[in-house]
Short mmCIF file of C-alpha atoms and ligand atoms in Angstrom, two decimals:
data_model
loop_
_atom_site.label_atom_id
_atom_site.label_comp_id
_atom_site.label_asym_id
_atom_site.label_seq_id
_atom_site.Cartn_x
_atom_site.Cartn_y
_atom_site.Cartn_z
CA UNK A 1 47.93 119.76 133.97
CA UNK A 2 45.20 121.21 131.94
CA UNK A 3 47.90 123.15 130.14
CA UNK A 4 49.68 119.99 129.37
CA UNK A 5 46.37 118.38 127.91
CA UNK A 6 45.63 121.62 125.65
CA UNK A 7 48.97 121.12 123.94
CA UNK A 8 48.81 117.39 123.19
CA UNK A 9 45.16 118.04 122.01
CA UNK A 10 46.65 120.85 119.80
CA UNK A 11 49.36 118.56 118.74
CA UNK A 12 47.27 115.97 117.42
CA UNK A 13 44.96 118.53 116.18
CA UNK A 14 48.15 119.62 114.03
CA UNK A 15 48.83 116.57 112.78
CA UNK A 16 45.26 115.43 112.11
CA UNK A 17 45.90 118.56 109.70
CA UNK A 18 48.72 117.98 108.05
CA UNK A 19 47.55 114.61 107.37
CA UNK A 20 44.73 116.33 105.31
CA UNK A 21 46.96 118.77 103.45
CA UNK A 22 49.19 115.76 102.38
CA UNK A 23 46.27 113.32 101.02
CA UNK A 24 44.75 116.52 99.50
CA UNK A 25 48.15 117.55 97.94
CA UNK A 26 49.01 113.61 97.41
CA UNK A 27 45.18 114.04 95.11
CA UNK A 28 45.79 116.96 93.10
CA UNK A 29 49.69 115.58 92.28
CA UNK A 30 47.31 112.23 90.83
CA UNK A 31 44.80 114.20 89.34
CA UNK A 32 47.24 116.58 86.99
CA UNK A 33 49.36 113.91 86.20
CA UNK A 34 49.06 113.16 82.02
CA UNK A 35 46.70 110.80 81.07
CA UNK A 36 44.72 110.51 84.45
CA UNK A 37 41.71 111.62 82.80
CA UNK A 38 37.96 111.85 84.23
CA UNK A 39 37.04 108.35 82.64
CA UNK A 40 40.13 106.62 83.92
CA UNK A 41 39.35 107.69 87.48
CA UNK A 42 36.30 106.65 86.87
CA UNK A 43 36.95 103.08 85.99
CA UNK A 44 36.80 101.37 89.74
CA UNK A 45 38.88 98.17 88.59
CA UNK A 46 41.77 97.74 87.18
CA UNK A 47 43.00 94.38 85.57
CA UNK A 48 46.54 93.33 86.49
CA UNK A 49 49.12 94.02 83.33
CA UNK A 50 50.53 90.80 82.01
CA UNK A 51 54.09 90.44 82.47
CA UNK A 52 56.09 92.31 79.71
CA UNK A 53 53.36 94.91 79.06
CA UNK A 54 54.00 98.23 80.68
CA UNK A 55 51.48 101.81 80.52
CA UNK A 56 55.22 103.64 79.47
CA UNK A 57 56.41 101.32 77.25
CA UNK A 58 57.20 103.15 74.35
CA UNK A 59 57.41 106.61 76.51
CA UNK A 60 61.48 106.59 75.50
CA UNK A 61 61.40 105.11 71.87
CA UNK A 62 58.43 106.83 70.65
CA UNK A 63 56.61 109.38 73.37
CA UNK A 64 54.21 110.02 71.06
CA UNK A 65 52.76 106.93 69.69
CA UNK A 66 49.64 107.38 71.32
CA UNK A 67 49.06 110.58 70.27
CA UNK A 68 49.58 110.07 66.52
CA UNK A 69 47.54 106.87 66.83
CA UNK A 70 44.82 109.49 68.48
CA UNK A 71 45.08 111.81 66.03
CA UNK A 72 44.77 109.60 63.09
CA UNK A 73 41.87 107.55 64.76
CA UNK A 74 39.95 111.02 65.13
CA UNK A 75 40.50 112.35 61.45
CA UNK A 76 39.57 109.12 59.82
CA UNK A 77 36.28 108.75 62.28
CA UNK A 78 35.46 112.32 61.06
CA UNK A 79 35.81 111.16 57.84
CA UNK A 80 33.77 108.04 58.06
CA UNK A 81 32.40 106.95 61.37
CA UNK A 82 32.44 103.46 60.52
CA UNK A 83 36.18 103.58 60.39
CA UNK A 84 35.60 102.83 64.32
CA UNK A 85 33.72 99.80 63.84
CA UNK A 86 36.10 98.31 61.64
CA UNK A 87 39.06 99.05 63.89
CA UNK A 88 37.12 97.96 67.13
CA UNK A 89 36.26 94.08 65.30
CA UNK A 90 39.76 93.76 64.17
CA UNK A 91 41.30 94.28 67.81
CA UNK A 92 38.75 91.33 68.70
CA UNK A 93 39.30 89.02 65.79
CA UNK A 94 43.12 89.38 66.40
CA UNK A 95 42.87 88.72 70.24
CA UNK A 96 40.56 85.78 69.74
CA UNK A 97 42.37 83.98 67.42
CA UNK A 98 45.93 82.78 68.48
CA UNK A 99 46.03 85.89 70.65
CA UNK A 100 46.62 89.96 70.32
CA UNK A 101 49.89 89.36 68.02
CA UNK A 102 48.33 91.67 65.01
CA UNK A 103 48.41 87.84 63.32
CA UNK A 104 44.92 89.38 61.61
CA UNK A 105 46.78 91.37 59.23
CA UNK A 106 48.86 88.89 57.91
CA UNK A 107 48.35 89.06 53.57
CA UNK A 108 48.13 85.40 53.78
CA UNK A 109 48.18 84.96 50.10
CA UNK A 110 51.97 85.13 48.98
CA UNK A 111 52.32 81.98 51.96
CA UNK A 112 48.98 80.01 51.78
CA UNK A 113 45.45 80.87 52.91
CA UNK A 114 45.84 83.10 55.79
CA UNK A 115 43.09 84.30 58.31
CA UNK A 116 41.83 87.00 56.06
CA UNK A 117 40.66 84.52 53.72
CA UNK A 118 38.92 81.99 56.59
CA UNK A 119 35.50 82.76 56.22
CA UNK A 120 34.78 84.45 59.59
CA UNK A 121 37.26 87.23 58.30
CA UNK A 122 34.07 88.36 56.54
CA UNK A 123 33.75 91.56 56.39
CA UNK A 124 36.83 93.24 58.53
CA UNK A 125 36.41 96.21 56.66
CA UNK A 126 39.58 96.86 53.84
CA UNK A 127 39.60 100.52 55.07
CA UNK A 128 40.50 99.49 58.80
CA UNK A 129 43.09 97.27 57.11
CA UNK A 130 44.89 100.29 55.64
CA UNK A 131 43.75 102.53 58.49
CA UNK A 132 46.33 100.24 60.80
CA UNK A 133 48.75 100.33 57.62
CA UNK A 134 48.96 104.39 57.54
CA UNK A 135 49.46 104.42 61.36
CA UNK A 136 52.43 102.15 60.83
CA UNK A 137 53.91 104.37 58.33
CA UNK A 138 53.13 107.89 60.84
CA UNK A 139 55.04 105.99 63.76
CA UNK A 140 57.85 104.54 61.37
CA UNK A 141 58.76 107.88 60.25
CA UNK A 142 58.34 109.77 63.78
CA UNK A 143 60.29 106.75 65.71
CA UNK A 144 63.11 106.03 63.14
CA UNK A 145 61.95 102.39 62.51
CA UNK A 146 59.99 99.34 63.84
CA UNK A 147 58.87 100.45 67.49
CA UNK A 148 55.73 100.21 67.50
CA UNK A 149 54.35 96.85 67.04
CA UNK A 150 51.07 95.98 64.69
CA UNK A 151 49.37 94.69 67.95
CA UNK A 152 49.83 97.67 69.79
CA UNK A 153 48.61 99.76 67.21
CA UNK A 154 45.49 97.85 67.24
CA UNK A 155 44.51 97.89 70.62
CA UNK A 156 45.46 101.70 70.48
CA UNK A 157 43.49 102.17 67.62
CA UNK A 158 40.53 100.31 68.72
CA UNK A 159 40.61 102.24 72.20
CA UNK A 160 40.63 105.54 70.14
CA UNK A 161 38.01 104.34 67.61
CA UNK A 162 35.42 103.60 71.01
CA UNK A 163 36.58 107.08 72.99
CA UNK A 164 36.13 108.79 69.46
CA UNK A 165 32.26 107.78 68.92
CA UNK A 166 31.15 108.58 72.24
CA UNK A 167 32.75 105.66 74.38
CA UNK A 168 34.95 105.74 77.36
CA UNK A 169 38.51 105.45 77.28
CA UNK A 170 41.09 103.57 79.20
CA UNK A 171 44.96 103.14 79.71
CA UNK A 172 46.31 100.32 77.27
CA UNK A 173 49.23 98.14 78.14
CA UNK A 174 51.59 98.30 75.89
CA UNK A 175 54.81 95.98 74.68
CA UNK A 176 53.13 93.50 72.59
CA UNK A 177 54.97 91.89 69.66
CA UNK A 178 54.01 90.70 66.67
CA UNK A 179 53.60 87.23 65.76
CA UNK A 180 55.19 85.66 61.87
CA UNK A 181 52.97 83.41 61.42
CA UNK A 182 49.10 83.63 60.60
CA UNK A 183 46.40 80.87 62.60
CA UNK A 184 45.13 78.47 60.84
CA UNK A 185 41.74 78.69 59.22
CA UNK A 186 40.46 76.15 61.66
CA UNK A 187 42.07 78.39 64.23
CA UNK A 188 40.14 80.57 63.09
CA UNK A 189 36.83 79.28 63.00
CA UNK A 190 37.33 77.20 66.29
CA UNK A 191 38.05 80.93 68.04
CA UNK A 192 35.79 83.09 66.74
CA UNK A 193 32.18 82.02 67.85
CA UNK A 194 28.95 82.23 65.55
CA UNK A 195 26.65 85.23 65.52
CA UNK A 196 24.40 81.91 65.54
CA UNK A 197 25.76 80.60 69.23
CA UNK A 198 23.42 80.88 72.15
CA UNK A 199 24.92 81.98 75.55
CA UNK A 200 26.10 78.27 76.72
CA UNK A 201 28.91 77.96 73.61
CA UNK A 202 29.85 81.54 74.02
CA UNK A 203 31.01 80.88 77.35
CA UNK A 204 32.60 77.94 76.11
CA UNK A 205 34.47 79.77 73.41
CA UNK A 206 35.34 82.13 76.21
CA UNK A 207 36.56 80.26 78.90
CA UNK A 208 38.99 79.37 76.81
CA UNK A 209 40.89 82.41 76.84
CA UNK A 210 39.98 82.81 80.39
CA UNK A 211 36.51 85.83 79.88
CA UNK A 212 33.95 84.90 81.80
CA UNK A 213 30.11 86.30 81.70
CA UNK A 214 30.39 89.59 82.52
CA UNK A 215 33.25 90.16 80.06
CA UNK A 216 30.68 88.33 77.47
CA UNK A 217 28.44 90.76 78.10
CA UNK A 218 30.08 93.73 78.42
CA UNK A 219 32.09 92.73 75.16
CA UNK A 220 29.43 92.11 72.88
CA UNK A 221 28.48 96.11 73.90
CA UNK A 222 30.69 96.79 71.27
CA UNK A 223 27.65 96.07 68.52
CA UNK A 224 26.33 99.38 69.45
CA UNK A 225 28.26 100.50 66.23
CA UNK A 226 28.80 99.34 63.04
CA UNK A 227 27.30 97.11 60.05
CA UNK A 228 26.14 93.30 59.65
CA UNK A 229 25.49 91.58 56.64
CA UNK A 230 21.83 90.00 56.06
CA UNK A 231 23.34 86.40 55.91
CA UNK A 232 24.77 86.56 59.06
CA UNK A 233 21.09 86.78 61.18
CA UNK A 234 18.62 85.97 58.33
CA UNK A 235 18.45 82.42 59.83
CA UNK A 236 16.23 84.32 62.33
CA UNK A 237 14.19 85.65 59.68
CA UNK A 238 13.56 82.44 57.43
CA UNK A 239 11.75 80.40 57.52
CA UNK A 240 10.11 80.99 60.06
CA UNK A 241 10.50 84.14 62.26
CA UNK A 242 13.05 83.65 65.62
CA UNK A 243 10.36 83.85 68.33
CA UNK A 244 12.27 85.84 70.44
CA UNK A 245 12.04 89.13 68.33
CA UNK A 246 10.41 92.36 68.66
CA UNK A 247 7.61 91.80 65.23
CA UNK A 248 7.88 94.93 64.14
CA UNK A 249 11.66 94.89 64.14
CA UNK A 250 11.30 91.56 62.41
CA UNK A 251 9.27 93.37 59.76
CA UNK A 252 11.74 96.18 59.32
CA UNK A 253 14.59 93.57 58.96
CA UNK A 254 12.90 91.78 56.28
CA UNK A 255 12.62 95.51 54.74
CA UNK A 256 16.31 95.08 53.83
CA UNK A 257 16.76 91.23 53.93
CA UNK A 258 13.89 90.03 51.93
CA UNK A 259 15.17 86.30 51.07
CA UNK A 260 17.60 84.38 52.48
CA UNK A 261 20.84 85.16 51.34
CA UNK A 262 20.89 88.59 50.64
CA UNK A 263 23.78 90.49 49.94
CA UNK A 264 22.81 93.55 52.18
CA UNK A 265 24.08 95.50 55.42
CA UNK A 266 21.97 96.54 58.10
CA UNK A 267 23.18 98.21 61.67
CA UNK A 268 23.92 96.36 64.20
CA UNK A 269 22.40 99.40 66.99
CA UNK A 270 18.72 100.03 65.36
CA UNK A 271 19.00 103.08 67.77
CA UNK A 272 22.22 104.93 67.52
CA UNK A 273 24.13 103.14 65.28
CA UNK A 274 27.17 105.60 64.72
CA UNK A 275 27.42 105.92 68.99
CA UNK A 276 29.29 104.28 71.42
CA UNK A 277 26.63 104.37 74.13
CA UNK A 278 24.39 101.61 76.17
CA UNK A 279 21.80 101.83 73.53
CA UNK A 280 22.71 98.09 72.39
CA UNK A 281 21.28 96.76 76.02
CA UNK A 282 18.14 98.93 75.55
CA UNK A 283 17.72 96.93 72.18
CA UNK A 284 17.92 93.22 74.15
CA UNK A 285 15.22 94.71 76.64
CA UNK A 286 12.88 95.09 74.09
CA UNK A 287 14.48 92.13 71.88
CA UNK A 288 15.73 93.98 69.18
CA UNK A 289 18.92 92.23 69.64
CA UNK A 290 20.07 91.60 65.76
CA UNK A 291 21.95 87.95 66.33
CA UNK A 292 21.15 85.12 68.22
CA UNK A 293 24.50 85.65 70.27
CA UNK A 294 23.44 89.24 71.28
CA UNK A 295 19.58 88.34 72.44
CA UNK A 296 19.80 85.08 73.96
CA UNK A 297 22.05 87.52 76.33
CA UNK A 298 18.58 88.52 77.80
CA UNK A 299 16.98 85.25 77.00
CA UNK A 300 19.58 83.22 78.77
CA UNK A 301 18.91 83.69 83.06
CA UNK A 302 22.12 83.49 83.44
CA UNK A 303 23.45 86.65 81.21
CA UNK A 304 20.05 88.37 81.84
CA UNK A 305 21.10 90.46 84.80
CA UNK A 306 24.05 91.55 82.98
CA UNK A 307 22.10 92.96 80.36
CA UNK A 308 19.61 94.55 82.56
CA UNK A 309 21.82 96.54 84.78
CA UNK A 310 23.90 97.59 81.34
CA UNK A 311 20.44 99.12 80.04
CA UNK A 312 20.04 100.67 83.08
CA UNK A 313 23.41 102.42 83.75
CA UNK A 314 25.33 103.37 80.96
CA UNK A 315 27.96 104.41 83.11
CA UNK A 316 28.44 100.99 84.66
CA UNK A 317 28.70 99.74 81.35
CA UNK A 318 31.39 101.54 80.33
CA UNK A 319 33.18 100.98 83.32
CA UNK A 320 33.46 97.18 82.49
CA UNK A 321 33.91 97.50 79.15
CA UNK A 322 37.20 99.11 79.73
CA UNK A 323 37.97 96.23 82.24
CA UNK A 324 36.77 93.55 79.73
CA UNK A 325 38.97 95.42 76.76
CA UNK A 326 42.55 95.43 78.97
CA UNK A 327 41.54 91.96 79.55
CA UNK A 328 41.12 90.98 75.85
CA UNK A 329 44.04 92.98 75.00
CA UNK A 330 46.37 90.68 76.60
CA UNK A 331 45.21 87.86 75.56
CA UNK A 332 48.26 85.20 74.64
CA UNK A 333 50.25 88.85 73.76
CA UNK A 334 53.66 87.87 72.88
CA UNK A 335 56.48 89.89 74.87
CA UNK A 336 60.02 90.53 75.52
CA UNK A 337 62.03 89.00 72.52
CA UNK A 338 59.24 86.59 71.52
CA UNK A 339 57.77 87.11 67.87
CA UNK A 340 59.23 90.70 66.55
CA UNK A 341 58.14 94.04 65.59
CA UNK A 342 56.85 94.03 62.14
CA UNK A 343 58.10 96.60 59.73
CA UNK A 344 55.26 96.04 57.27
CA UNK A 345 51.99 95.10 59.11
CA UNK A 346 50.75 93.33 56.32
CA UNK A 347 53.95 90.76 56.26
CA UNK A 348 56.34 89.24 58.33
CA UNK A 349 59.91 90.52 58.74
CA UNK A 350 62.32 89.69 55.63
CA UNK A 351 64.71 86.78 56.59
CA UNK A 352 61.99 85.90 59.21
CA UNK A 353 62.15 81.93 59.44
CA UNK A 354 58.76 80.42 60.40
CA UNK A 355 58.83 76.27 60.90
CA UNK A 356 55.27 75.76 59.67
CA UNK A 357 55.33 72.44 61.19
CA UNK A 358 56.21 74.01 64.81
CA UNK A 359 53.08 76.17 65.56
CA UNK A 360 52.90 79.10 67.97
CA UNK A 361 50.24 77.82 69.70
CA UNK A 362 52.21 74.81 71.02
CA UNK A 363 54.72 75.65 74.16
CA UNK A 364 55.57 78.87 73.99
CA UNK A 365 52.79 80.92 73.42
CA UNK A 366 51.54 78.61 76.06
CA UNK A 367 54.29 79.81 78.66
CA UNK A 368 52.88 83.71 78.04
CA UNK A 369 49.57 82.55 78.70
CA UNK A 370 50.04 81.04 81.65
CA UNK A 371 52.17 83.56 83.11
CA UNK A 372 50.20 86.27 81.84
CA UNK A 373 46.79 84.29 82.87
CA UNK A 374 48.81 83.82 86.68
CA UNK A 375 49.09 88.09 87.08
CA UNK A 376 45.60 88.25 85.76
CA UNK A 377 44.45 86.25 88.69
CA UNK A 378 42.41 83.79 86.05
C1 LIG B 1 30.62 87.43 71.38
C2 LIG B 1 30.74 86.98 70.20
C3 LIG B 1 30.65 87.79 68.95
C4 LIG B 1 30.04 87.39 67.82
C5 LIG B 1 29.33 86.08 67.59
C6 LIG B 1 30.19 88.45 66.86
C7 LIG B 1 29.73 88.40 65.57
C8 LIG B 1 29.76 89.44 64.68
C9 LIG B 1 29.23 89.39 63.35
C10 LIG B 1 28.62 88.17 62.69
C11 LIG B 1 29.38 90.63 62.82
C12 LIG B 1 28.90 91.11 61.45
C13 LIG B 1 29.67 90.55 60.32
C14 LIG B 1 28.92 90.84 59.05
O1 LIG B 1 27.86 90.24 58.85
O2 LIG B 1 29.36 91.69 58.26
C15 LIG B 1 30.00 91.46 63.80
C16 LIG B 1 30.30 92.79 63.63
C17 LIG B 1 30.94 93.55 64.55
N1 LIG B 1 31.44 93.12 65.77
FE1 LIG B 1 31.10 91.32 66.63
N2 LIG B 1 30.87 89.48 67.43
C18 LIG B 1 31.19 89.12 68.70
C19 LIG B 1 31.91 89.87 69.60
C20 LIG B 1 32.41 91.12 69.34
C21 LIG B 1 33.31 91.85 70.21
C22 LIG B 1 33.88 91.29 71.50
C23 LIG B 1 33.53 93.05 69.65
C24 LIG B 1 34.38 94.18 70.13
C25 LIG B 1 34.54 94.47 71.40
C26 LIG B 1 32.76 93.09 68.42
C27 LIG B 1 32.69 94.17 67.58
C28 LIG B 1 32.02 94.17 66.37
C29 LIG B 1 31.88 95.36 65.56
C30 LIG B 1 32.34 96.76 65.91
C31 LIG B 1 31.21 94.96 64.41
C32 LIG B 1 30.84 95.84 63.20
C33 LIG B 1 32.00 95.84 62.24
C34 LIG B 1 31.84 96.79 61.07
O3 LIG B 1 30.85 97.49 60.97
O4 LIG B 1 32.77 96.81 60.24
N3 LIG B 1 32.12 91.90 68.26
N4 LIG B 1 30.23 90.71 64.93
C1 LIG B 2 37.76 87.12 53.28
O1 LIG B 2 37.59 85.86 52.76
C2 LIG B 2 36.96 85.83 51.51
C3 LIG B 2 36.77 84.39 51.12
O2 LIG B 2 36.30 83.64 52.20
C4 LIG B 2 37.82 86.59 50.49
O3 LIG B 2 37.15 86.63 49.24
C5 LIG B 2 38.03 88.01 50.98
O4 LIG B 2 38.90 88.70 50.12
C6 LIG B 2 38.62 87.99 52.37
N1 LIG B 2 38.69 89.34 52.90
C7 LIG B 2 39.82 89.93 53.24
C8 LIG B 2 39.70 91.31 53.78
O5 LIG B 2 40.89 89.40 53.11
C1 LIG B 3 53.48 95.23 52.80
O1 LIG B 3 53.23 93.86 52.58
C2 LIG B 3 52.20 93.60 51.66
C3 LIG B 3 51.96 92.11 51.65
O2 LIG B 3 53.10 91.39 51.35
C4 LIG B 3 52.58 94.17 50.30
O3 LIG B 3 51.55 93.92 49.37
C5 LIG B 3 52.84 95.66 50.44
O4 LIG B 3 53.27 96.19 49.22
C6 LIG B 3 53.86 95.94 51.52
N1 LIG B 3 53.95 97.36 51.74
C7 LIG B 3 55.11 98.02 51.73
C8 LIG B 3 55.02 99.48 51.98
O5 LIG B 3 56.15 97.46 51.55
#
């Protein structure tokens, strides 16, 4: 009897053991595994992947995209640091316009005004322009031809340019295409909010393409690097000072912006402006926020929290920023044989045939939304 009882104790003893050695074994087989990184284990949430984007998606046709998109991203930040910024804001101006289909890069001036020449184009840097160019050419000759699409290479690139100034990183879905056709200028301007907008038509502009605060938030982060031109926040300077800044900032702004209207660059992060850190949420707290659309973050009740817990944990930050950027990365993203893989990111295919009258934006971008919007759990 007691014999009987000191086996089955022992048995389940045994197996209470090998159930350890299995999870422990089951860890270690996750945690060597390529591209399971600290940071990625790190980030607690993970966005669904819209149907037709995969993590492997290239890992036949071109194994090492990401890796030459790496090591290009971390010789041109060496080179110039800004490089990152530029590549970070065109990742965002493609997604929010028509959607990540790399429509941003479109030389709209053989065809008609294109969005490069809508005014909110401002100042995408030229160099991050040809940055995404040169990356095209590195995968076209190690892939044997179009693989890679432009709007993969951007949300690569803009991944690498964060991880590369101090940032965290995160997996990218890949298996975007690229669209033929450039948005509209009103496209444009309708999808791209102000630096002027207060918190209420940011969430506006964002609900639209299904972000909601805390992607607001976590999104605008990405002004902790980077440059901004004096026109586009010297409404807060003239005439009369925006009550909701720091004075002595104020007074160092006007330093570089003296009148209204001129043609100058400050930083957007007054703290670290090269680094990818949670400096930008330390500069809200003490309302040193450089546009209206980054302070009235703090101002606004709503958003304020956000902020707050941002300046406090940098770590948290990150953590939703990499949420927030898989998110934006598949916004509207054009898959399977939708749209095409551009052989010149600056131009749609040869022979391409684009019915100007029948825009993109009508049904079937709208079918890739939805369905992509459905896995997303919008
Ligand atoms: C939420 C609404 C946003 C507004 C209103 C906004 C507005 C602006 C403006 C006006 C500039 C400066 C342009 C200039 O004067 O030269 C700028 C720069 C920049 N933005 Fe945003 N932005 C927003 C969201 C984002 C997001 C989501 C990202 C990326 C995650 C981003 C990344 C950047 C970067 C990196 C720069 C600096 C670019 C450079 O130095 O070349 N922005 N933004
Ligand atoms: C942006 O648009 C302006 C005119 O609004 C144009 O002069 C400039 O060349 C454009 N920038 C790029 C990079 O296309
Ligand atoms: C790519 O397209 C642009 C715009 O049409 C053109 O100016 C450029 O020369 C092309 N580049 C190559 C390598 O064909």
């Amino acid at each position: 009897m007691a014999r009987a009882r000191l086996t089955s104790a022992l048995v389940l003893a045994g197996a209470a053991l090998l159930a350890v050695l299995v999870l422990v074994a089951a860890a270690e087989r996750q945690e060597s595994s390529p591209g399971n990184d600290d940071l990625m284990k790190r980030q607690r949430h993970h966005p669904p992947v819209a149907r037709g984007l995969s993590f492997d998606f290239y890992k036949r046709r071109c194994p090492r995209a990401e890796s030459i998109v790496r090591d290009y991203v971390r010789d041109a930040v060496r080179k110039d640091a800004g490089i990152a910024a530029g590549l970070l804001r065109l990742h965002f101006h493609d997604c929010f316009v028509q959607g990540c289909d790399a429509s941003v890069l479109l030389d709209g001036s053989a065809t008609g005004p294109g969005e490069q020449q809508a005014p909110p184009n401002l100042t995408l840097r030229p160099s991050a322009f040809a940055a995404i160019n040169d990356i095209r050419d590195r995968l076209e000759r190690e892939c044997r031809g179009a693989v890679v699409s432009c709007s993969d290479i951007l949300a690569l690139a803009a991944r690498d340019s964060v991880a590369e100034t101090g940032g965290p990183s995160y997996r990218v879905p890949l298996g975007r295409r690229d669209s033929p056709r450039f948005a509209t200028q009103q496209d444009v301007l309708s999808g791209l909010p102000a630096p002027t907008s207060t918190v209420p038509s940011l969430l506006a502009v964002l609900r639209n393409i299904n972000l909601d605060a805390t992607d607001l938030v976590a999104l605008s982060g990405g002004h902790t690097v980077g440059l901004a031109h004096c026109t586009s926040f010297d409404g807060r300077l003239f005439p009369r000072p925006d009550p909701t800044m720091n004075p002595s900032f104020l007074s160092k702004l006007k330093q570089t912006c003296p009148a209204k209207g001129t043609d100058a660059r400050t930083v957007l992060d007054v703290r670290t402006p090269n680094a990818f850190d949670n400096k930008y949420y330390i500069n809200l707290v003490k309302r040193e926020g450089l546009f209206v659309s980054d302070q009235d973050l703090y101002t606004n009740a709503a958003t304020r929290p956000i902020v707050e817990r941002y300046a406090r944990s940098q770590r948290e930050f990150f953590d939703q920023f990499g949420v927030s950027m898989v998110k934006m990365g598949q916004i509207r993203v054009l898959t399977g044989d939708q749209g095409q893989v551009r052989r010149n990111c600056s131009a749609r295919n040869p022979g391409t045939r684009v019915h100007e009258g029948l825009q993109w934006s009508s049904s079937l971008v709208q079918t890739v939304v939805e369905a992509a919007a459905e896995r997303l759990g919008f």
